[in-house]
């Protein structure tokens, strides 16, 4: 027969003072804690939270924005205002970018684009995304839909079909490799003397390009094994372009305007490859910093931030290109077709930069 467990009344009585002692200590601690918390008034708590928020905003701005593309002295004003908004706004709102209403952004018609580009010489140096962007600009803005593709390396004059006296010269030199049929050498392609000579040639004639749009990153992502190696490659590239520009000035010619167009955020399957967006954001920053130090860059076009919202799948990219023309065939995700407005947006951003003089 199982024994019954009985708690004797003596045991129960003995444990009660023990219980009282513990509860008493706990209560005292809680009361002391409450007094401490109450002694910090509401204002102090608010200040701590605000200071923390400022720091968050500051970090967001610091990590996303090359400082000279943003009117920083107007940012303070905007953050001050935001400070009075509800906490919900702080979390769901700005990532630190300030979109100013007194900045205008123009969508170009063929006529206005031709009026701006006529008699000009635009020089591109970068990866195969330039190839798509140039084609899209010719097709959709400059009224030349019959041009289905441009090669990785070319130098051509285009004229306005409606006004043949208006021409623009576009030169584009692929920089993924010094050999235009190969890939994944990136900035190291500048170690090839033939490639250097090819580039210098365009800046050593009587007329030189008035604007340069350069980019690098995707091929570098594969080639360079670590940030220190890439940094050395970026130093070399910056000093090469610095020398090219100095030679231009020594000949008494006007220094071209040079835009650094940051490389894309790779999308879908390519998010986890050697040119993943985390790495590309750092590479963009390193090269831009070096080019700035060499005095080469006059402006920045942030295509990384433009492509980033569309990089989570392959709807707007094939992984590494945002401007590939849709074909009536299965795309990466098994659906028919895809979207390429992100690159068309870039074409208009380029025109805004090219035409603001
Ligand atoms: C800052 O904002 C003020 C008023 O909105 C404007 O007048 C000024 O030009 C702005 N400065 C810059 C550098 O954008
Ligand atoms: C384009 O036109 C310029 C003169 O405007 C000329 O010097 C150049 O050789 C032409 N390029 C080609 C590829 O026809
Ligand atoms: C470029 O690479 C291809 C192979 O992709 C090769 O056949 C060709 O000879 C190379 N060109 C030069 C100039 O070395």
Short mmCIF file of C-alpha atoms and ligand atoms in Angstrom, two decimals:
data_model
loop_
_atom_site.label_atom_id
_atom_site.label_comp_id
_atom_site.label_asym_id
_atom_site.label_seq_id
_atom_site.Cartn_x
_atom_site.Cartn_y
_atom_site.Cartn_z
CA UNK A 1 0.00 0.00 0.00
CA UNK A 2 1.52 3.29 -1.04
CA UNK A 3 2.40 5.62 1.79
CA UNK A 4 0.50 8.83 1.91
CA UNK A 5 2.60 11.91 1.88
CA UNK A 6 1.35 14.17 4.57
CA UNK A 7 2.61 17.67 5.24
CA UNK A 8 2.51 18.04 8.92
CA UNK A 9 0.98 21.19 10.31
CA UNK A 10 4.28 21.80 12.17
CA UNK A 11 6.30 21.92 8.92
CA UNK A 12 3.75 24.22 7.31
CA UNK A 13 3.89 26.60 10.21
CA UNK A 14 7.68 26.60 10.34
CA UNK A 15 7.98 27.52 6.62
CA UNK A 16 5.78 30.60 6.84
CA UNK A 17 8.33 32.91 8.55
CA UNK A 18 10.90 31.79 5.93
CA UNK A 19 8.44 32.72 3.15
CA UNK A 20 7.76 36.06 4.80
CA UNK A 21 11.46 36.83 4.96
CA UNK A 22 11.94 36.18 1.22
CA UNK A 23 8.85 38.10 0.15
CA UNK A 24 9.94 40.98 2.37
CA UNK A 25 13.38 41.19 0.73
CA UNK A 26 11.91 41.02 -2.76
CA UNK A 27 9.35 43.73 -1.97
CA UNK A 28 12.07 45.97 -0.57
CA UNK A 29 14.18 45.54 -3.71
CA UNK A 30 11.24 46.32 -5.98
CA UNK A 31 10.41 49.45 -3.96
CA UNK A 32 14.02 50.67 -4.06
CA UNK A 33 14.07 50.01 -7.82
CA UNK A 34 10.86 51.98 -8.34
CA UNK A 35 12.21 54.92 -6.34
CA UNK A 36 15.35 54.93 -8.48
CA UNK A 37 13.34 54.86 -11.72
CA UNK A 38 10.94 57.59 -10.53
CA UNK A 39 13.81 59.82 -9.54
CA UNK A 40 14.82 60.06 -13.21
CA UNK A 41 12.14 62.37 -14.50
CA UNK A 42 10.33 61.84 -17.78
CA UNK A 43 12.39 64.53 -19.48
CA UNK A 44 15.67 62.76 -18.81
CA UNK A 45 14.37 59.49 -20.24
CA UNK A 46 13.13 61.34 -23.32
CA UNK A 47 16.51 62.97 -23.80
CA UNK A 48 18.30 59.64 -23.64
CA UNK A 49 15.96 58.19 -26.27
CA UNK A 50 16.36 61.26 -28.49
CA UNK A 51 20.12 61.17 -28.25
CA UNK A 52 20.03 57.55 -29.28
CA UNK A 53 17.73 58.32 -32.21
CA UNK A 54 20.06 61.05 -33.40
CA UNK A 55 22.91 58.62 -33.32
CA UNK A 56 20.90 56.13 -35.37
CA UNK A 57 20.05 58.78 -37.97
CA UNK A 58 23.63 59.95 -38.02
CA UNK A 59 24.87 56.40 -38.60
CA UNK A 60 22.33 55.86 -41.38
CA UNK A 61 23.48 59.02 -43.12
CA UNK A 62 27.14 58.24 -42.61
CA UNK A 63 26.93 54.73 -43.98
CA UNK A 64 24.89 55.45 -47.09
CA UNK A 65 25.96 58.77 -48.42
CA UNK A 66 29.11 60.19 -49.89
CA UNK A 67 29.17 63.45 -47.94
CA UNK A 68 29.43 65.79 -50.88
CA UNK A 69 26.25 64.67 -52.63
CA UNK A 70 24.05 65.72 -49.72
CA UNK A 71 23.35 69.23 -48.41
CA UNK A 72 24.45 68.32 -44.90
CA UNK A 73 23.74 71.71 -43.39
CA UNK A 74 20.10 71.32 -44.40
CA UNK A 75 19.95 67.86 -42.91
CA UNK A 76 20.12 69.23 -39.37
CA UNK A 77 16.97 71.18 -40.04
CA UNK A 78 15.16 68.08 -41.29
CA UNK A 79 16.22 65.96 -38.35
CA UNK A 80 15.12 68.71 -35.94
CA UNK A 81 11.69 68.58 -37.45
CA UNK A 82 11.54 64.82 -37.37
CA UNK A 83 12.33 64.94 -33.66
CA UNK A 84 8.79 66.20 -32.96
CA UNK A 85 7.15 63.34 -34.79
CA UNK A 86 5.80 60.22 -33.14
CA UNK A 87 8.14 57.26 -32.52
CA UNK A 88 6.28 55.33 -35.24
CA UNK A 89 7.56 57.81 -37.85
CA UNK A 90 11.08 57.33 -36.68
CA UNK A 91 10.96 53.60 -37.30
CA UNK A 92 8.99 53.49 -40.54
CA UNK A 93 10.27 56.71 -42.05
CA UNK A 94 13.46 58.01 -43.63
CA UNK A 95 16.58 55.91 -43.98
CA UNK A 96 18.61 59.08 -43.62
CA UNK A 97 18.17 60.33 -47.19
CA UNK A 98 16.63 63.72 -47.59
CA UNK A 99 14.57 64.29 -50.70
CA UNK A 100 14.50 67.99 -51.15
CA UNK A 101 11.62 69.68 -52.92
CA UNK A 102 13.91 72.39 -54.28
CA UNK A 103 15.93 69.79 -56.19
CA UNK A 104 14.31 69.24 -59.55
CA UNK A 105 14.47 65.98 -61.44
CA UNK A 106 13.66 66.09 -65.11
CA UNK A 107 12.39 63.33 -67.38
CA UNK A 108 13.87 63.98 -70.82
CA UNK A 109 11.99 64.02 -74.08
CA UNK A 110 13.96 63.10 -77.20
CA UNK A 111 14.08 66.77 -78.17
CA UNK A 112 15.36 68.07 -74.86
CA UNK A 113 17.89 65.23 -74.60
CA UNK A 114 19.23 65.93 -78.08
CA UNK A 115 19.41 69.64 -77.37
CA UNK A 116 21.56 68.86 -74.38
CA UNK A 117 23.78 66.18 -75.95
CA UNK A 118 24.39 67.71 -79.38
CA UNK A 119 28.07 68.30 -80.20
CA UNK A 120 29.14 66.51 -77.05
CA UNK A 121 31.46 63.60 -76.40
CA UNK A 122 30.54 61.28 -73.54
CA UNK A 123 33.12 58.73 -72.46
CA UNK A 124 32.06 55.65 -70.49
CA UNK A 125 34.50 53.42 -68.64
CA UNK A 126 32.94 50.53 -66.72
CA UNK A 127 31.29 47.14 -66.77
CA UNK A 128 28.59 45.62 -68.99
CA UNK A 129 25.82 47.53 -67.20
CA UNK A 130 27.02 50.56 -69.19
CA UNK A 131 26.32 48.60 -72.37
CA UNK A 132 22.66 48.20 -71.40
CA UNK A 133 22.31 51.75 -70.12
CA UNK A 134 23.70 53.26 -73.33
CA UNK A 135 21.42 51.05 -75.47
CA UNK A 136 18.40 51.99 -73.34
CA UNK A 137 19.23 55.67 -73.54
CA UNK A 138 19.54 55.44 -77.35
CA UNK A 139 16.33 53.37 -77.66
CA UNK A 140 14.02 55.12 -75.25
CA UNK A 141 15.25 58.66 -74.90
CA UNK A 142 17.17 59.50 -78.07
CA UNK A 143 14.63 57.98 -80.47
CA UNK A 144 16.96 55.34 -81.92
CA UNK A 145 15.06 52.07 -81.32
CA UNK A 146 16.78 50.35 -84.24
CA UNK A 147 19.98 50.01 -82.19
CA UNK A 148 19.48 46.63 -80.54
CA UNK A 149 22.82 46.46 -78.82
CA UNK A 150 26.13 48.25 -78.47
CA UNK A 151 29.40 46.35 -78.03
CA UNK A 152 31.53 46.34 -74.88
CA UNK A 153 34.05 48.58 -76.59
CA UNK A 154 33.04 51.18 -79.16
CA UNK A 155 33.44 54.76 -80.35
CA UNK A 156 30.51 56.00 -82.42
CA UNK A 157 28.70 59.11 -83.53
CA UNK A 158 24.92 59.07 -83.34
CA UNK A 159 22.63 61.60 -84.90
CA UNK A 160 19.13 62.75 -84.14
CA UNK A 161 16.75 61.06 -86.64
CA UNK A 162 14.53 64.17 -86.57
CA UNK A 163 17.38 66.69 -86.89
CA UNK A 164 20.45 65.01 -88.47
CA UNK A 165 22.69 68.01 -87.78
CA UNK A 166 22.55 67.12 -84.09
CA UNK A 167 25.15 64.47 -83.28
CA UNK A 168 26.65 63.06 -80.14
CA UNK A 169 29.82 61.01 -79.84
CA UNK A 170 29.71 58.17 -77.35
CA UNK A 171 32.76 56.10 -76.47
CA UNK A 172 32.52 53.16 -74.13
CA UNK A 173 35.43 51.05 -72.93
CA UNK A 174 34.68 47.93 -70.94
CA UNK A 175 36.86 47.61 -67.84
CA UNK A 176 36.02 44.12 -66.60
CA UNK A 177 39.20 42.97 -68.33
CA UNK A 178 41.75 44.57 -70.66
CA UNK A 179 40.73 41.88 -73.16
CA UNK A 180 37.15 42.80 -74.07
CA UNK A 181 36.10 39.17 -74.44
CA UNK A 182 37.26 38.21 -70.94
CA UNK A 183 36.06 38.98 -67.44
CA UNK A 184 36.86 39.35 -63.75
CA UNK A 185 40.03 41.38 -63.71
CA UNK A 186 38.36 44.65 -62.77
CA UNK A 187 40.67 47.53 -61.91
CA UNK A 188 43.66 45.23 -62.39
CA UNK A 189 43.04 45.53 -66.14
CA UNK A 190 44.90 48.84 -65.82
CA UNK A 191 48.14 46.92 -65.23
CA UNK A 192 48.06 46.14 -68.95
CA UNK A 193 49.98 48.78 -70.87
CA UNK A 194 48.02 48.29 -74.07
CA UNK A 195 44.82 48.98 -72.15
CA UNK A 196 46.33 52.09 -70.57
CA UNK A 197 47.39 53.36 -74.00
CA UNK A 198 43.93 52.71 -75.40
CA UNK A 199 42.38 54.87 -72.66
CA UNK A 200 45.03 57.61 -72.86
CA UNK A 201 44.56 57.91 -76.62
CA UNK A 202 41.07 59.37 -76.17
CA UNK A 203 42.43 62.09 -73.88
CA UNK A 204 45.44 63.02 -75.95
CA UNK A 205 43.83 64.28 -79.16
CA UNK A 206 42.89 67.87 -79.96
CA UNK A 207 39.38 67.36 -78.71
CA UNK A 208 38.73 65.20 -75.71
CA UNK A 209 35.53 63.92 -74.08
CA UNK A 210 33.67 66.63 -72.19
CA UNK A 211 32.19 64.16 -69.71
CA UNK A 212 33.38 60.85 -68.29
CA UNK A 213 31.10 58.36 -66.57
CA UNK A 214 33.05 55.65 -64.79
CA UNK A 215 32.16 52.65 -62.72
CA UNK A 216 33.77 49.51 -61.41
CA UNK A 217 32.99 46.82 -58.87
CA UNK A 218 31.38 43.62 -60.13
CA UNK A 219 34.51 42.26 -61.80
CA UNK A 220 36.59 43.53 -58.89
CA UNK A 221 34.37 41.57 -56.53
CA UNK A 222 35.53 38.37 -58.19
CA UNK A 223 39.15 39.34 -58.76
CA UNK A 224 40.30 40.85 -55.46
CA UNK A 225 40.54 38.44 -52.55
CA UNK A 226 40.44 41.02 -49.79
CA UNK A 227 39.82 44.68 -49.14
CA UNK A 228 43.53 45.49 -48.75
CA UNK A 229 44.29 44.14 -52.21
CA UNK A 230 41.33 45.99 -53.72
CA UNK A 231 42.40 49.17 -51.98
CA UNK A 232 45.84 48.92 -53.64
CA UNK A 233 44.13 48.37 -57.03
CA UNK A 234 41.90 51.39 -56.40
CA UNK A 235 44.97 53.50 -55.53
CA UNK A 236 46.55 52.49 -58.82
CA UNK A 237 43.38 53.30 -60.79
CA UNK A 238 43.00 56.67 -59.06
CA UNK A 239 46.59 57.65 -59.80
CA UNK A 240 46.22 56.50 -63.43
CA UNK A 241 43.16 58.72 -63.95
CA UNK A 242 44.77 61.52 -61.98
CA UNK A 243 47.72 61.43 -64.41
CA UNK A 244 45.42 61.36 -67.45
CA UNK A 245 43.60 64.45 -66.17
CA UNK A 246 46.83 66.27 -65.29
CA UNK A 247 48.11 65.68 -68.82
CA UNK A 248 44.87 67.18 -70.15
CA UNK A 249 45.33 70.29 -68.04
CA UNK A 250 48.99 70.61 -69.06
CA UNK A 251 47.85 70.78 -72.67
CA UNK A 252 45.65 73.72 -71.71
CA UNK A 253 42.40 71.85 -72.32
CA UNK A 254 39.31 71.93 -70.13
CA UNK A 255 39.22 69.14 -67.59
CA UNK A 256 36.27 66.83 -68.40
CA UNK A 257 33.56 66.46 -65.80
CA UNK A 258 33.95 63.02 -64.28
CA UNK A 259 31.02 61.23 -62.66
CA UNK A 260 31.58 58.15 -60.60
CA UNK A 261 28.51 55.96 -61.04
CA UNK A 262 28.44 53.45 -58.17
CA UNK A 263 28.01 49.83 -59.14
CA UNK A 264 24.70 47.97 -58.83
CA UNK A 265 23.40 46.00 -55.87
CA UNK A 266 23.46 42.47 -57.30
CA UNK A 267 20.08 40.76 -57.15
CA UNK A 268 18.37 37.44 -56.59
CA UNK A 269 20.73 34.50 -56.82
CA UNK A 270 23.72 36.87 -57.12
CA UNK A 271 23.12 38.32 -53.67
CA UNK A 272 25.31 35.60 -52.18
CA UNK A 273 28.09 35.55 -54.78
CA UNK A 274 31.52 37.19 -54.88
CA UNK A 275 29.96 40.55 -55.82
CA UNK A 276 27.32 40.54 -53.10
CA UNK A 277 25.81 43.92 -52.18
CA UNK A 278 27.57 44.19 -48.81
CA UNK A 279 30.94 43.87 -50.50
CA UNK A 280 29.97 46.17 -53.39
CA UNK A 281 28.88 48.94 -51.04
CA UNK A 282 32.33 48.87 -49.45
CA UNK A 283 34.15 48.62 -52.81
CA UNK A 284 32.13 51.58 -54.13
CA UNK A 285 33.16 53.61 -51.10
CA UNK A 286 36.85 52.69 -51.34
CA UNK A 287 37.23 53.54 -55.03
CA UNK A 288 35.22 56.74 -54.71
CA UNK A 289 37.39 57.85 -51.80
CA UNK A 290 40.58 57.24 -53.80
CA UNK A 291 39.25 59.03 -56.90
CA UNK A 292 38.23 61.98 -54.74
CA UNK A 293 41.69 62.12 -53.18
CA UNK A 294 43.24 62.11 -56.66
CA UNK A 295 40.99 65.05 -57.56
CA UNK A 296 39.41 63.14 -60.43
CA UNK A 297 35.72 63.07 -59.53
CA UNK A 298 33.38 66.00 -59.98
CA UNK A 299 30.14 64.20 -59.10
CA UNK A 300 28.60 60.95 -57.93
CA UNK A 301 25.62 59.05 -59.32
CA UNK A 302 24.53 56.58 -56.69
CA UNK A 303 23.24 53.61 -58.67
CA UNK A 304 23.86 51.28 -55.72
CA UNK A 305 21.14 52.98 -53.72
CA UNK A 306 18.90 53.17 -56.80
CA UNK A 307 19.13 49.44 -57.47
CA UNK A 308 19.13 48.31 -53.84
CA UNK A 309 15.30 48.32 -53.38
CA UNK A 310 15.01 46.00 -56.42
CA UNK A 311 17.73 43.51 -55.56
CA UNK A 312 15.78 41.05 -53.43
CA UNK A 313 14.75 38.92 -56.41
CA UNK A 314 15.38 38.72 -60.16
CA UNK A 315 12.25 40.60 -61.31
CA UNK A 316 14.30 43.68 -62.24
CA UNK A 317 17.71 42.14 -62.88
CA UNK A 318 19.39 38.99 -64.09
CA UNK A 319 21.58 39.09 -61.00
CA UNK A 320 24.20 41.49 -62.30
CA UNK A 321 22.40 43.64 -64.92
CA UNK A 322 19.37 45.88 -64.43
CA UNK A 323 18.96 46.94 -68.05
CA UNK A 324 18.76 43.74 -70.07
CA UNK A 325 16.01 43.99 -72.66
CA UNK A 326 13.03 41.74 -71.89
CA UNK A 327 12.62 38.86 -74.30
CA UNK A 328 9.54 36.71 -74.67
CA UNK A 329 11.15 33.83 -72.86
CA UNK A 330 11.39 32.44 -69.38
CA UNK A 331 13.32 34.70 -67.06
CA UNK A 332 15.33 33.60 -64.00
CA UNK A 333 12.28 33.01 -61.83
CA UNK A 334 10.46 30.91 -64.43
CA UNK A 335 8.01 33.67 -65.39
CA UNK A 336 7.87 35.21 -68.86
CA UNK A 337 9.67 38.55 -69.18
CA UNK A 338 10.98 40.92 -66.53
CA UNK A 339 11.18 44.62 -65.76
CA UNK A 340 14.00 47.01 -66.59
CA UNK A 341 12.69 50.39 -65.58
CA UNK A 342 15.45 50.72 -62.94
CA UNK A 343 18.02 51.14 -65.71
CA UNK A 344 15.77 53.51 -67.66
CA UNK A 345 15.56 55.59 -64.49
CA UNK A 346 19.37 55.60 -64.46
CA UNK A 347 19.40 56.87 -68.06
CA UNK A 348 17.37 59.90 -66.94
CA UNK A 349 19.56 60.38 -63.87
CA UNK A 350 22.62 60.40 -66.17
CA UNK A 351 20.94 62.96 -68.41
CA UNK A 352 20.13 65.15 -65.42
CA UNK A 353 23.81 65.03 -64.45
CA UNK A 354 25.07 65.53 -68.02
CA UNK A 355 22.75 68.43 -68.72
CA UNK A 356 23.09 70.38 -65.48
CA UNK A 357 25.80 72.87 -66.44
C1 LIG B 1 19.14 74.98 -47.45
O1 LIG B 1 17.79 75.28 -47.31
C2 LIG B 1 17.50 76.65 -47.49
C3 LIG B 1 16.02 76.87 -47.21
O2 LIG B 1 15.25 75.74 -47.48
C4 LIG B 1 17.89 77.09 -48.90
O3 LIG B 1 17.64 78.46 -49.09
C5 LIG B 1 19.35 76.80 -49.11
O4 LIG B 1 19.72 77.10 -50.44
C6 LIG B 1 19.64 75.33 -48.83
N1 LIG B 1 21.06 75.10 -48.95
C7 LIG B 1 21.54 74.12 -49.69
C8 LIG B 1 23.01 74.01 -49.77
O5 LIG B 1 20.82 73.30 -50.25
C1 LIG B 2 32.80 61.21 -84.81
O1 LIG B 2 32.82 62.56 -85.12
C2 LIG B 2 34.03 63.25 -84.82
C3 LIG B 2 33.87 64.68 -85.22
O2 LIG B 2 32.71 65.22 -84.69
C4 LIG B 2 35.19 62.61 -85.55
O3 LIG B 2 36.41 63.23 -85.18
C5 LIG B 2 35.25 61.14 -85.23
O4 LIG B 2 36.28 60.50 -85.96
C6 LIG B 2 33.94 60.49 -85.49
N1 LIG B 2 34.00 59.12 -85.04
C7 LIG B 2 33.60 58.10 -85.76
C8 LIG B 2 33.76 56.77 -85.18
O5 LIG B 2 33.09 58.26 -86.86
C1 LIG B 3 41.41 37.87 -75.78
O1 LIG B 3 40.93 36.67 -75.27
C2 LIG B 3 40.54 35.72 -76.24
C3 LIG B 3 39.98 34.54 -75.51
O2 LIG B 3 38.85 34.92 -74.81
C4 LIG B 3 41.74 35.33 -77.09
O3 LIG B 3 41.32 34.45 -78.10
C5 LIG B 3 42.31 36.58 -77.71
O4 LIG B 3 43.49 36.27 -78.40
C6 LIG B 3 42.64 37.62 -76.63
N1 LIG B 3 43.07 38.84 -77.24
C7 LIG B 3 44.25 39.37 -76.99
C8 LIG B 3 44.54 40.65 -77.66
O5 LIG B 3 45.06 38.85 -76.25
#
